[in-house]
PDB file of C-alpha atoms and ligand atoms in Angstrom:
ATOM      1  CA  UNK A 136     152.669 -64.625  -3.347  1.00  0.00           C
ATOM      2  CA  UNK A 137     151.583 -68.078  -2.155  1.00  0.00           C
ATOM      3  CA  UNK A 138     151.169 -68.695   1.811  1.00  0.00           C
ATOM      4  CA  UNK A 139     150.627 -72.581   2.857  1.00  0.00           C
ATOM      5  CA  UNK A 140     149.244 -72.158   6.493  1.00  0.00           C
ATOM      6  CA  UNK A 141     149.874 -75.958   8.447  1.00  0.00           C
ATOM      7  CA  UNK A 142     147.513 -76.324  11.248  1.00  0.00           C
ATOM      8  CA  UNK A 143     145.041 -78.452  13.471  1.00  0.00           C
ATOM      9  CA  UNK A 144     142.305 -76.041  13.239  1.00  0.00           C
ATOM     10  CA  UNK A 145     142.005 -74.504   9.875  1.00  0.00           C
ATOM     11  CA  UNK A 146     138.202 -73.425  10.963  1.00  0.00           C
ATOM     12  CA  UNK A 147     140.129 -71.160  13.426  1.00  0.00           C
ATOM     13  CA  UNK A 148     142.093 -69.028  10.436  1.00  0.00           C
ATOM     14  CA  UNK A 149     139.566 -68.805   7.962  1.00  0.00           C
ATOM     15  CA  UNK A 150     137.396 -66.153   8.631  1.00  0.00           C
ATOM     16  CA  UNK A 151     140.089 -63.092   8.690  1.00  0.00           C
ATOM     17  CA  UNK A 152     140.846 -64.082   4.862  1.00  0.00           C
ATOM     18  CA  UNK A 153     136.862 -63.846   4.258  1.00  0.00           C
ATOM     19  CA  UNK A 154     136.849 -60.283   4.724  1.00  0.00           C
ATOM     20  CA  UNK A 155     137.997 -56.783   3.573  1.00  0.00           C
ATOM     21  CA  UNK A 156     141.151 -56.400   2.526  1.00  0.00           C
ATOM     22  CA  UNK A 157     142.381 -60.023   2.800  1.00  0.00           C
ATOM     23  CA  UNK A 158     139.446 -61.079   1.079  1.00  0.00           C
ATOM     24  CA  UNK A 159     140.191 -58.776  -1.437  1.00  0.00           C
ATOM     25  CA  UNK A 160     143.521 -59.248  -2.435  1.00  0.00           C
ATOM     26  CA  UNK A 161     142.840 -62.846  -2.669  1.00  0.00           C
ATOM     27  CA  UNK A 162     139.883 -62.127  -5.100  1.00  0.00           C
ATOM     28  CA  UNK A 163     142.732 -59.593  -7.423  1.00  0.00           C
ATOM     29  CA  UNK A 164     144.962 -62.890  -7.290  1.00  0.00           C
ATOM     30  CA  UNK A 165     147.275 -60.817  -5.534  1.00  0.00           C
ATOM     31  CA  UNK A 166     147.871 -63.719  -2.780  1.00  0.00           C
ATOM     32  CA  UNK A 167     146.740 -67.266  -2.374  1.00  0.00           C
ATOM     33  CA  UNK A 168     146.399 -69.003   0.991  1.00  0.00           C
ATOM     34  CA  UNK A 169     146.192 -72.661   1.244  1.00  0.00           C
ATOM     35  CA  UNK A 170     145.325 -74.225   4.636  1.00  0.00           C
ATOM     36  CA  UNK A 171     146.342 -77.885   5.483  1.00  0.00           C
ATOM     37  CA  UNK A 172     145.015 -79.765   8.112  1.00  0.00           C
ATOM     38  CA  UNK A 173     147.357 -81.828   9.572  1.00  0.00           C
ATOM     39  CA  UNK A 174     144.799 -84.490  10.142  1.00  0.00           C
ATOM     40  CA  UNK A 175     144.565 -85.593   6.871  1.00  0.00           C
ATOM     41  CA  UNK A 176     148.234 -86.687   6.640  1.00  0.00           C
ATOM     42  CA  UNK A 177     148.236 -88.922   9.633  1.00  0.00           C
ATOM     43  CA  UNK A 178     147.966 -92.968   8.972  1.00  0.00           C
ATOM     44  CA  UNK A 179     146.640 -93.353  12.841  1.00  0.00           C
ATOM     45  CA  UNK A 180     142.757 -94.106  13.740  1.00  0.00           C
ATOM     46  CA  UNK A 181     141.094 -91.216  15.198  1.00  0.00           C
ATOM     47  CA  UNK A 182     143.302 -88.770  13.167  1.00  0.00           C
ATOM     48  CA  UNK A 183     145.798 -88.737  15.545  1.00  0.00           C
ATOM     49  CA  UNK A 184     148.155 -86.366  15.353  1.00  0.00           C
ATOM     50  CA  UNK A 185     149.738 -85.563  18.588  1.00  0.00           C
ATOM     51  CA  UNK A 186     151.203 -87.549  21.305  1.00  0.00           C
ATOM     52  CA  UNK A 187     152.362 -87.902  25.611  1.00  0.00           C
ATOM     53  CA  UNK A 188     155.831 -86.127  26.188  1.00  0.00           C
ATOM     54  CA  UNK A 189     158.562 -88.669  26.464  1.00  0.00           C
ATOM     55  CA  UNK A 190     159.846 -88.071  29.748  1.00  0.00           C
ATOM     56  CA  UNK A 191     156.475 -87.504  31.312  1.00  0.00           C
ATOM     57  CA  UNK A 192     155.043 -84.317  31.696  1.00  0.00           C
ATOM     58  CA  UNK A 193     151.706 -82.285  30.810  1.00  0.00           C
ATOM     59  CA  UNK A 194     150.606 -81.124  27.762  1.00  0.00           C
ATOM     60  CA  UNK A 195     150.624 -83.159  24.555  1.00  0.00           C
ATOM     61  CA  UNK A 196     152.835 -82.749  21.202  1.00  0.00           C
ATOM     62  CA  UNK A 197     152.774 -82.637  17.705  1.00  0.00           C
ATOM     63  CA  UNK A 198     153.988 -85.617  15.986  1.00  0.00           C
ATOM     64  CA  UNK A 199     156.416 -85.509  13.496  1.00  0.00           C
ATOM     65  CA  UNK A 200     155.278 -87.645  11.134  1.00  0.00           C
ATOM     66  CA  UNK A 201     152.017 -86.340  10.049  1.00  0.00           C
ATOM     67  CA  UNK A 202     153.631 -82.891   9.836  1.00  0.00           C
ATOM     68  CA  UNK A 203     156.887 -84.012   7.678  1.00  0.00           C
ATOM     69  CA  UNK A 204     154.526 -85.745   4.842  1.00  0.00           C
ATOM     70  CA  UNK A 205     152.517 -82.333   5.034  1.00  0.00           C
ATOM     71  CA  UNK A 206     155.872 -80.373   4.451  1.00  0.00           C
ATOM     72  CA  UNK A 207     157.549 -82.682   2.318  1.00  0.00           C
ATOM     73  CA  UNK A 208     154.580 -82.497   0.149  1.00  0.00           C
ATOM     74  CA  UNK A 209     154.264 -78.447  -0.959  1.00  0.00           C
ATOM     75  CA  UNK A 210     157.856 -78.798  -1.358  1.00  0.00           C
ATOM     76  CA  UNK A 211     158.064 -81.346  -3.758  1.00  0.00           C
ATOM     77  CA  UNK A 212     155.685 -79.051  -5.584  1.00  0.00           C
ATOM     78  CA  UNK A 213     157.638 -75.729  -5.395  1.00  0.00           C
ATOM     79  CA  UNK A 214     160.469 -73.820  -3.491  1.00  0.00           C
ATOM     80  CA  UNK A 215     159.607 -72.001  -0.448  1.00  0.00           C
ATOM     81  CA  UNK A 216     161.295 -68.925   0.654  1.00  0.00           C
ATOM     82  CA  UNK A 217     161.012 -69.656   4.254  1.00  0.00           C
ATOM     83  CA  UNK A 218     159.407 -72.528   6.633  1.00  0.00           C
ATOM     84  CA  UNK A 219     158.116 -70.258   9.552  1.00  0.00           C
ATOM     85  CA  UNK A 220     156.499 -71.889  13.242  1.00  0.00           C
ATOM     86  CA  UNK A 221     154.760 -69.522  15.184  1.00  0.00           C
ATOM     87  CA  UNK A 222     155.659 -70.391  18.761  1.00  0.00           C
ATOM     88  CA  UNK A 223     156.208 -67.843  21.997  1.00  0.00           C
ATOM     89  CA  UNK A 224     159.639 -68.359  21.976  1.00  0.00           C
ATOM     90  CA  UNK A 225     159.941 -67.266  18.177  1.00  0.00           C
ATOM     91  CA  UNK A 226     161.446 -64.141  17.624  1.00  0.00           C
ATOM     92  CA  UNK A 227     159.328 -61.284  18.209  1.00  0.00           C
ATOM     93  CA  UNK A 228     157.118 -59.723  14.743  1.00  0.00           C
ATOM     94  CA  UNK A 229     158.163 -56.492  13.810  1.00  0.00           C
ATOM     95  CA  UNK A 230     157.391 -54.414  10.523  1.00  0.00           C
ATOM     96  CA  UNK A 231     161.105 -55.111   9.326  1.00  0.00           C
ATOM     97  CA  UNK A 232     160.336 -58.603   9.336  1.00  0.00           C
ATOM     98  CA  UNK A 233     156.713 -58.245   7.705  1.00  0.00           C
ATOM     99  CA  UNK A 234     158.447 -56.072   5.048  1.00  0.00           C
ATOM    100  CA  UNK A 235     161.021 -58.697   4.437  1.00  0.00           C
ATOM    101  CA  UNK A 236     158.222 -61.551   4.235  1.00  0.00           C
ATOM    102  CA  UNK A 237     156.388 -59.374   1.399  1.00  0.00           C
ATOM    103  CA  UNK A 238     159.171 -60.014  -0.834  1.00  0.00           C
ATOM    104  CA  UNK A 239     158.825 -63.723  -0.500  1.00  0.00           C
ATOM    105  CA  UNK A 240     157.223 -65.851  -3.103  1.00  0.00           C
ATOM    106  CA  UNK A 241     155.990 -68.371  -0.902  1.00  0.00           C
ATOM    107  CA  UNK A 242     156.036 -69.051   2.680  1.00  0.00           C
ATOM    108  CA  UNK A 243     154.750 -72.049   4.886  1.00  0.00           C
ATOM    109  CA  UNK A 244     153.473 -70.919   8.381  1.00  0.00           C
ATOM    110  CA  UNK A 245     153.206 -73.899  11.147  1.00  0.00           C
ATOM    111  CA  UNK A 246     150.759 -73.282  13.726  1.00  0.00           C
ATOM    112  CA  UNK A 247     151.770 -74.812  16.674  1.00  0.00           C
ATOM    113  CA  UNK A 248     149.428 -76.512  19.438  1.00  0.00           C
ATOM    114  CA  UNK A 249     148.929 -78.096  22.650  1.00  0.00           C
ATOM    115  CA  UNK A 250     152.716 -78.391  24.252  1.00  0.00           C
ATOM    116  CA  UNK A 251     153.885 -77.510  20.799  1.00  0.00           C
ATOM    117  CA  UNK A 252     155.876 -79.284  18.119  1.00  0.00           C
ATOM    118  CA  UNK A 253     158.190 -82.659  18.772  1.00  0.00           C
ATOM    119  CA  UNK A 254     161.835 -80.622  18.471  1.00  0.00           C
ATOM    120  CA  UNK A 255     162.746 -82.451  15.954  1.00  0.00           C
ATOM    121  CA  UNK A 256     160.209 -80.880  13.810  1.00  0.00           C
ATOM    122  CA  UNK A 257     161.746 -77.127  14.615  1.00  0.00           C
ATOM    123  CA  UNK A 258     165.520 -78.516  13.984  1.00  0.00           C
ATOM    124  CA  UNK A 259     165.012 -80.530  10.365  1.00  0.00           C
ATOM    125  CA  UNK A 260     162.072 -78.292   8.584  1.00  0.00           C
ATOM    126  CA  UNK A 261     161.695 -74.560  10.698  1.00  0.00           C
ATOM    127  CA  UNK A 262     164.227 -72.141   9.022  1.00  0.00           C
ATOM    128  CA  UNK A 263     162.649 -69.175  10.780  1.00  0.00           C
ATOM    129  CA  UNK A 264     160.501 -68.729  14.707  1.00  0.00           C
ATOM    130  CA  UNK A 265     157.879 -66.071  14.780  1.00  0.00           C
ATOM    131  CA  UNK A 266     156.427 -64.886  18.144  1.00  0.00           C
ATOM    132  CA  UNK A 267     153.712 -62.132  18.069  1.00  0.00           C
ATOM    133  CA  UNK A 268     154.664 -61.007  21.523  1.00  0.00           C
ATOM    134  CA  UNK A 269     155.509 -62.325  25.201  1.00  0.00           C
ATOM    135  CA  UNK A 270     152.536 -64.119  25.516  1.00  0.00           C
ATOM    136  CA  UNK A 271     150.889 -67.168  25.336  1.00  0.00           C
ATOM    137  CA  UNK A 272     148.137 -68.325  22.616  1.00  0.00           C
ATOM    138  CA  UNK A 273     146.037 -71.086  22.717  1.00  0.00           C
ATOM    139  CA  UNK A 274     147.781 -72.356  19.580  1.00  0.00           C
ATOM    140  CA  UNK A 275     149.697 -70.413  16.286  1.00  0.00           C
ATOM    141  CA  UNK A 276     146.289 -70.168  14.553  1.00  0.00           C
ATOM    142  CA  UNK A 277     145.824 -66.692  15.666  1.00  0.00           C
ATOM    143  CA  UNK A 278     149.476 -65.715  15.318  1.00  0.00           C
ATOM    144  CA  UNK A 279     149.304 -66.878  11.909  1.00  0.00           C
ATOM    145  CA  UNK A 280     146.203 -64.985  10.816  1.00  0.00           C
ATOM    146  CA  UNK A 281     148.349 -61.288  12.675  1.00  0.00           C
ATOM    147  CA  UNK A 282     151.604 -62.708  10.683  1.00  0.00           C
ATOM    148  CA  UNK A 283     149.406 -63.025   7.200  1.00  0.00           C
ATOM    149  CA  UNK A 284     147.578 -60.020   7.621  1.00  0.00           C
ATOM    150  CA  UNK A 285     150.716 -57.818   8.355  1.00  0.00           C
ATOM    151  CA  UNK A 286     152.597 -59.371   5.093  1.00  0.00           C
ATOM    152  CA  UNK A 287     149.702 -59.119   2.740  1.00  0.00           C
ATOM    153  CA  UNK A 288     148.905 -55.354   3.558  1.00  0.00           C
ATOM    154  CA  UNK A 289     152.138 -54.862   2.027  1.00  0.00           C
ATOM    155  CA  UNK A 290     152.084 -56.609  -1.428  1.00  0.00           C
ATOM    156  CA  UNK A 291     151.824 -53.630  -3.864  1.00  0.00           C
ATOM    157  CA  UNK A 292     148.151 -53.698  -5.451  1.00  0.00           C
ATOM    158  CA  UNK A 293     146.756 -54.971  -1.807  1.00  0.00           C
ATOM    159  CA  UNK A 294     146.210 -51.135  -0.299  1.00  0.00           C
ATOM    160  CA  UNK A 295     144.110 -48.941  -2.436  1.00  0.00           C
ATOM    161  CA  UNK A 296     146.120 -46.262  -2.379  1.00  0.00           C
ATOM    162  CA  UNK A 297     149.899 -47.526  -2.116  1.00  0.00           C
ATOM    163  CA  UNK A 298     151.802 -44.930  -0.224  1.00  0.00           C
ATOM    164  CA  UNK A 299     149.256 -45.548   2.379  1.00  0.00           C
ATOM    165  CA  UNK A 300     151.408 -48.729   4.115  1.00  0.00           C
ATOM    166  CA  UNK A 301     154.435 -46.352   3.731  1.00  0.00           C
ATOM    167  CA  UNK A 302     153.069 -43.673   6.381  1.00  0.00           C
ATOM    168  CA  UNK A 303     151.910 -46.548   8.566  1.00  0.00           C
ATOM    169  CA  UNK A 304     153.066 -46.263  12.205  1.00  0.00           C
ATOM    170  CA  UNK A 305     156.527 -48.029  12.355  1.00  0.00           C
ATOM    171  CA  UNK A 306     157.650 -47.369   8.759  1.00  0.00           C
ATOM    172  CA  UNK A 307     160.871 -45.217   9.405  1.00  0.00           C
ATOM    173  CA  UNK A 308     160.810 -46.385  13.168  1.00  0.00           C
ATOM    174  CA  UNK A 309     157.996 -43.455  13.770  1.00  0.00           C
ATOM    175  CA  UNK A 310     154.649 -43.616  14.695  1.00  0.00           C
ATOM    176  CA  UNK A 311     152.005 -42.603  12.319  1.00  0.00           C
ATOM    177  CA  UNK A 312     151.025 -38.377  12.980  1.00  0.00           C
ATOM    178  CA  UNK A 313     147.608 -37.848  14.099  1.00  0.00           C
ATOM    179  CA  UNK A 314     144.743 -37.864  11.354  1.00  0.00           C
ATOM    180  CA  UNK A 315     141.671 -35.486  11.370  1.00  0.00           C
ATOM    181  CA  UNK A 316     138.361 -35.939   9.019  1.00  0.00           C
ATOM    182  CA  UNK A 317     135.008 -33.630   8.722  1.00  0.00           C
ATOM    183  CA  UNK A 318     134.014 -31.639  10.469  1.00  0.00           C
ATOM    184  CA  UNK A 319     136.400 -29.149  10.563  1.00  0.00           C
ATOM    185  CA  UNK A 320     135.028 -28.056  14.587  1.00  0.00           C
ATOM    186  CA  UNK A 321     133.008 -30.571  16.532  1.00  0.00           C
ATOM    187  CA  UNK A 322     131.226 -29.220  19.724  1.00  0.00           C
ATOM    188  CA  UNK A 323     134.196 -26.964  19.885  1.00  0.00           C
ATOM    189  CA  UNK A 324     137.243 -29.530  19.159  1.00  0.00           C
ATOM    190  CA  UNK A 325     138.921 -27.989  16.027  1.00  0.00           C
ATOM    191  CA  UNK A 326     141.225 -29.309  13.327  1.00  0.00           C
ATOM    192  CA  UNK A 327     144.516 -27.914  12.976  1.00  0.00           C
ATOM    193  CA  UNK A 328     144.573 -24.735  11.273  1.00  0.00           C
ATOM    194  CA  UNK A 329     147.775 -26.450   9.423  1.00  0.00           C
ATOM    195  CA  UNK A 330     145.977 -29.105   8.076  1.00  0.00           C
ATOM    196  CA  UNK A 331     143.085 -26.735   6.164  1.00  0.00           C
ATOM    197  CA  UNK A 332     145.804 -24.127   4.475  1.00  0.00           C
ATOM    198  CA  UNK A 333     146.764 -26.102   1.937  1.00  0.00           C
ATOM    199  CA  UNK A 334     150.620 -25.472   1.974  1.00  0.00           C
ATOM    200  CA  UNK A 335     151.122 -28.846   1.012  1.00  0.00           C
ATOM    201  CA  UNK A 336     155.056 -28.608   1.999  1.00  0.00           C
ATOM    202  CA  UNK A 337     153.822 -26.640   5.444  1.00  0.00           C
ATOM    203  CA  UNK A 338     151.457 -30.116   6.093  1.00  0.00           C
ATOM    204  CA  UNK A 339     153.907 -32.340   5.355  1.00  0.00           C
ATOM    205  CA  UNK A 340     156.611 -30.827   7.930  1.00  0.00           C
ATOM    206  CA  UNK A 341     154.131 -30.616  10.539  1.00  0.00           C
ATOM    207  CA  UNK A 342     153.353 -34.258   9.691  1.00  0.00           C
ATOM    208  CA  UNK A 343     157.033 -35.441  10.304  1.00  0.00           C
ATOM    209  CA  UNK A 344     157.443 -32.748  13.516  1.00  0.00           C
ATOM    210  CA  UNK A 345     154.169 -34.709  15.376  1.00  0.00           C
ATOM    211  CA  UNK A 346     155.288 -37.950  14.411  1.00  0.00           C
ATOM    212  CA  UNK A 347     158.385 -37.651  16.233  1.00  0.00           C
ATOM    213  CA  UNK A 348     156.504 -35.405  19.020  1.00  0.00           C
ATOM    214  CA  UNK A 349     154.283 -38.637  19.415  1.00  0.00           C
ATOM    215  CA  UNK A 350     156.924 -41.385  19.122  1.00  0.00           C
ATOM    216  CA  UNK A 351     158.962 -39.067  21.920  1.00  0.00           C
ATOM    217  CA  UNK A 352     156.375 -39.556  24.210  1.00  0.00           C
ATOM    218  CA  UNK A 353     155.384 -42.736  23.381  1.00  0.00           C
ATOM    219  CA  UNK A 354     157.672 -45.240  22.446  1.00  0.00           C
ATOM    220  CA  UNK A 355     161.027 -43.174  23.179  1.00  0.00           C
ATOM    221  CA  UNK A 356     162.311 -46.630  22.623  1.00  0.00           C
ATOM    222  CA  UNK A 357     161.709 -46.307  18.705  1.00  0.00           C
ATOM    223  CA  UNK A 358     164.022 -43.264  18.875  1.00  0.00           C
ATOM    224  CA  UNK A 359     167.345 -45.284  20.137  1.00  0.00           C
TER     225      UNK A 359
HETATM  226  N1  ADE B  37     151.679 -69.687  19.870  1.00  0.00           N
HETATM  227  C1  ADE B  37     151.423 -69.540  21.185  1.00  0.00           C
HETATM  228  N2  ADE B  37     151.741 -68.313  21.601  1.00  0.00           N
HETATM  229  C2  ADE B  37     152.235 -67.641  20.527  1.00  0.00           C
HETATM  230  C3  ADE B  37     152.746 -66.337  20.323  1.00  0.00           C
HETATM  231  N3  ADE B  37     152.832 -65.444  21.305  1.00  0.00           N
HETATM  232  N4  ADE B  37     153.161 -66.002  19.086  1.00  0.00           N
HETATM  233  C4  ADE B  37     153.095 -66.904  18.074  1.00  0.00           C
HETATM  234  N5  ADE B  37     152.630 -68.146  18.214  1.00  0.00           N
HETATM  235  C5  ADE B  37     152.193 -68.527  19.430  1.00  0.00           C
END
């Protein structure tokens, strides 16, 4: 898979792809990301990329310009499954959707900034609005780096062991059952007796019993 990340502030995404398991499925080849900045594909002095709202009003916006030649670009060089923005008003990330963007070939992710994007930009190039949740950011950067890291998890190869993202919280609409290391007793707290009998079939219903138990309580919302 190949993500192309469009931004003002690449410095901003970086370091989540330098680490762990981002930085490691990068190194397998398993993923490449790209940033762009869209500074270098503006003709204006000083870089200029954004602009006053016609109308009036506060804030500043994202040209268009600098941001189609950046787009028009990486597709004139391949075919991208989806053109995503990351704005508040996006529709809200959920696993479905992360499991639907591991599929993809290759995405391009739009970080929005400032007041956000001239319209015009969402209506000719955006075929898909993500919002990481009802509230605001500072820009997409950071909702980019959550939307990557979600999708990447789940490229088989990416996840040491690779039923691991299948029992994730919010596979099957369940939250994940609760997990217990060594010791077996600390200062009195003990592991379920379940869990140390080995009756591997006994384990697994009590898995799927306090998954639902927990999801019950809470997120009875998961349940509907
Ligand atoms: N940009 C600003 N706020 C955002 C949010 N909640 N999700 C995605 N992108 C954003």
């Amino acid at each position: 898979m190949r993500i192309d990340v469009i931004t003002v502030l690449p410095e901003l995404l970086k370091s989540p792809f330098e680490a762990s398991i981002l930085k490691r499925a990068i190194e397998k080849g398993l993923v490449e990301v790209h940033f762009h900045n869209i500074r270098d594909y503006t003709d204006k002095s000083y870089n200029q990329v954004d602009d006053y709202q016609f109308g009036g009003g506060a804030g500043m916006v994202l040209m268009i310009e600098p941001i189609d030649k950046c787009i028009s670009k990486l597709k004139s060089e391949r075919e991208y499954d989806e053109v995503i923005y990351m704005t508040p008003d996006g529709e809200t990330l959920n696993q479905k959707t992360a499991n639907k963007f591991s599929l993809y070939e290759n995405i391009i992710i739009l970080c929005g900034h400032y007041k956000g994007v001239d319209q015009r930009v969402r209506d000719a190039f955006i075929t898909k609005e993500i919002s990481i949740g009802d509230y605001v950011l500072s820009g997409g950067e950071l909702g980019a780096a959550v939307l990557c890291d979600t999708i990447i998890r789940l490229i088989p190869g990416v996840l040491s062991n690779e039923t691991s993202a299948l029992t994730d919280t919010f596979q099957d609409d369940l939250l994940a059952p609760p997990v217990y290391t060594r010791p077996a007793e600390y200062k009195g707290m003990k592991v379920p007796d379940i869990l140390l009998s080995g009756n591997f079939p006994k384990i697994e219903a009590w898995r799927e019993e306090e998954a639902l138990k927990r999801t019950e309580k809470l997120r009875p919302d998961l349940l509907k």
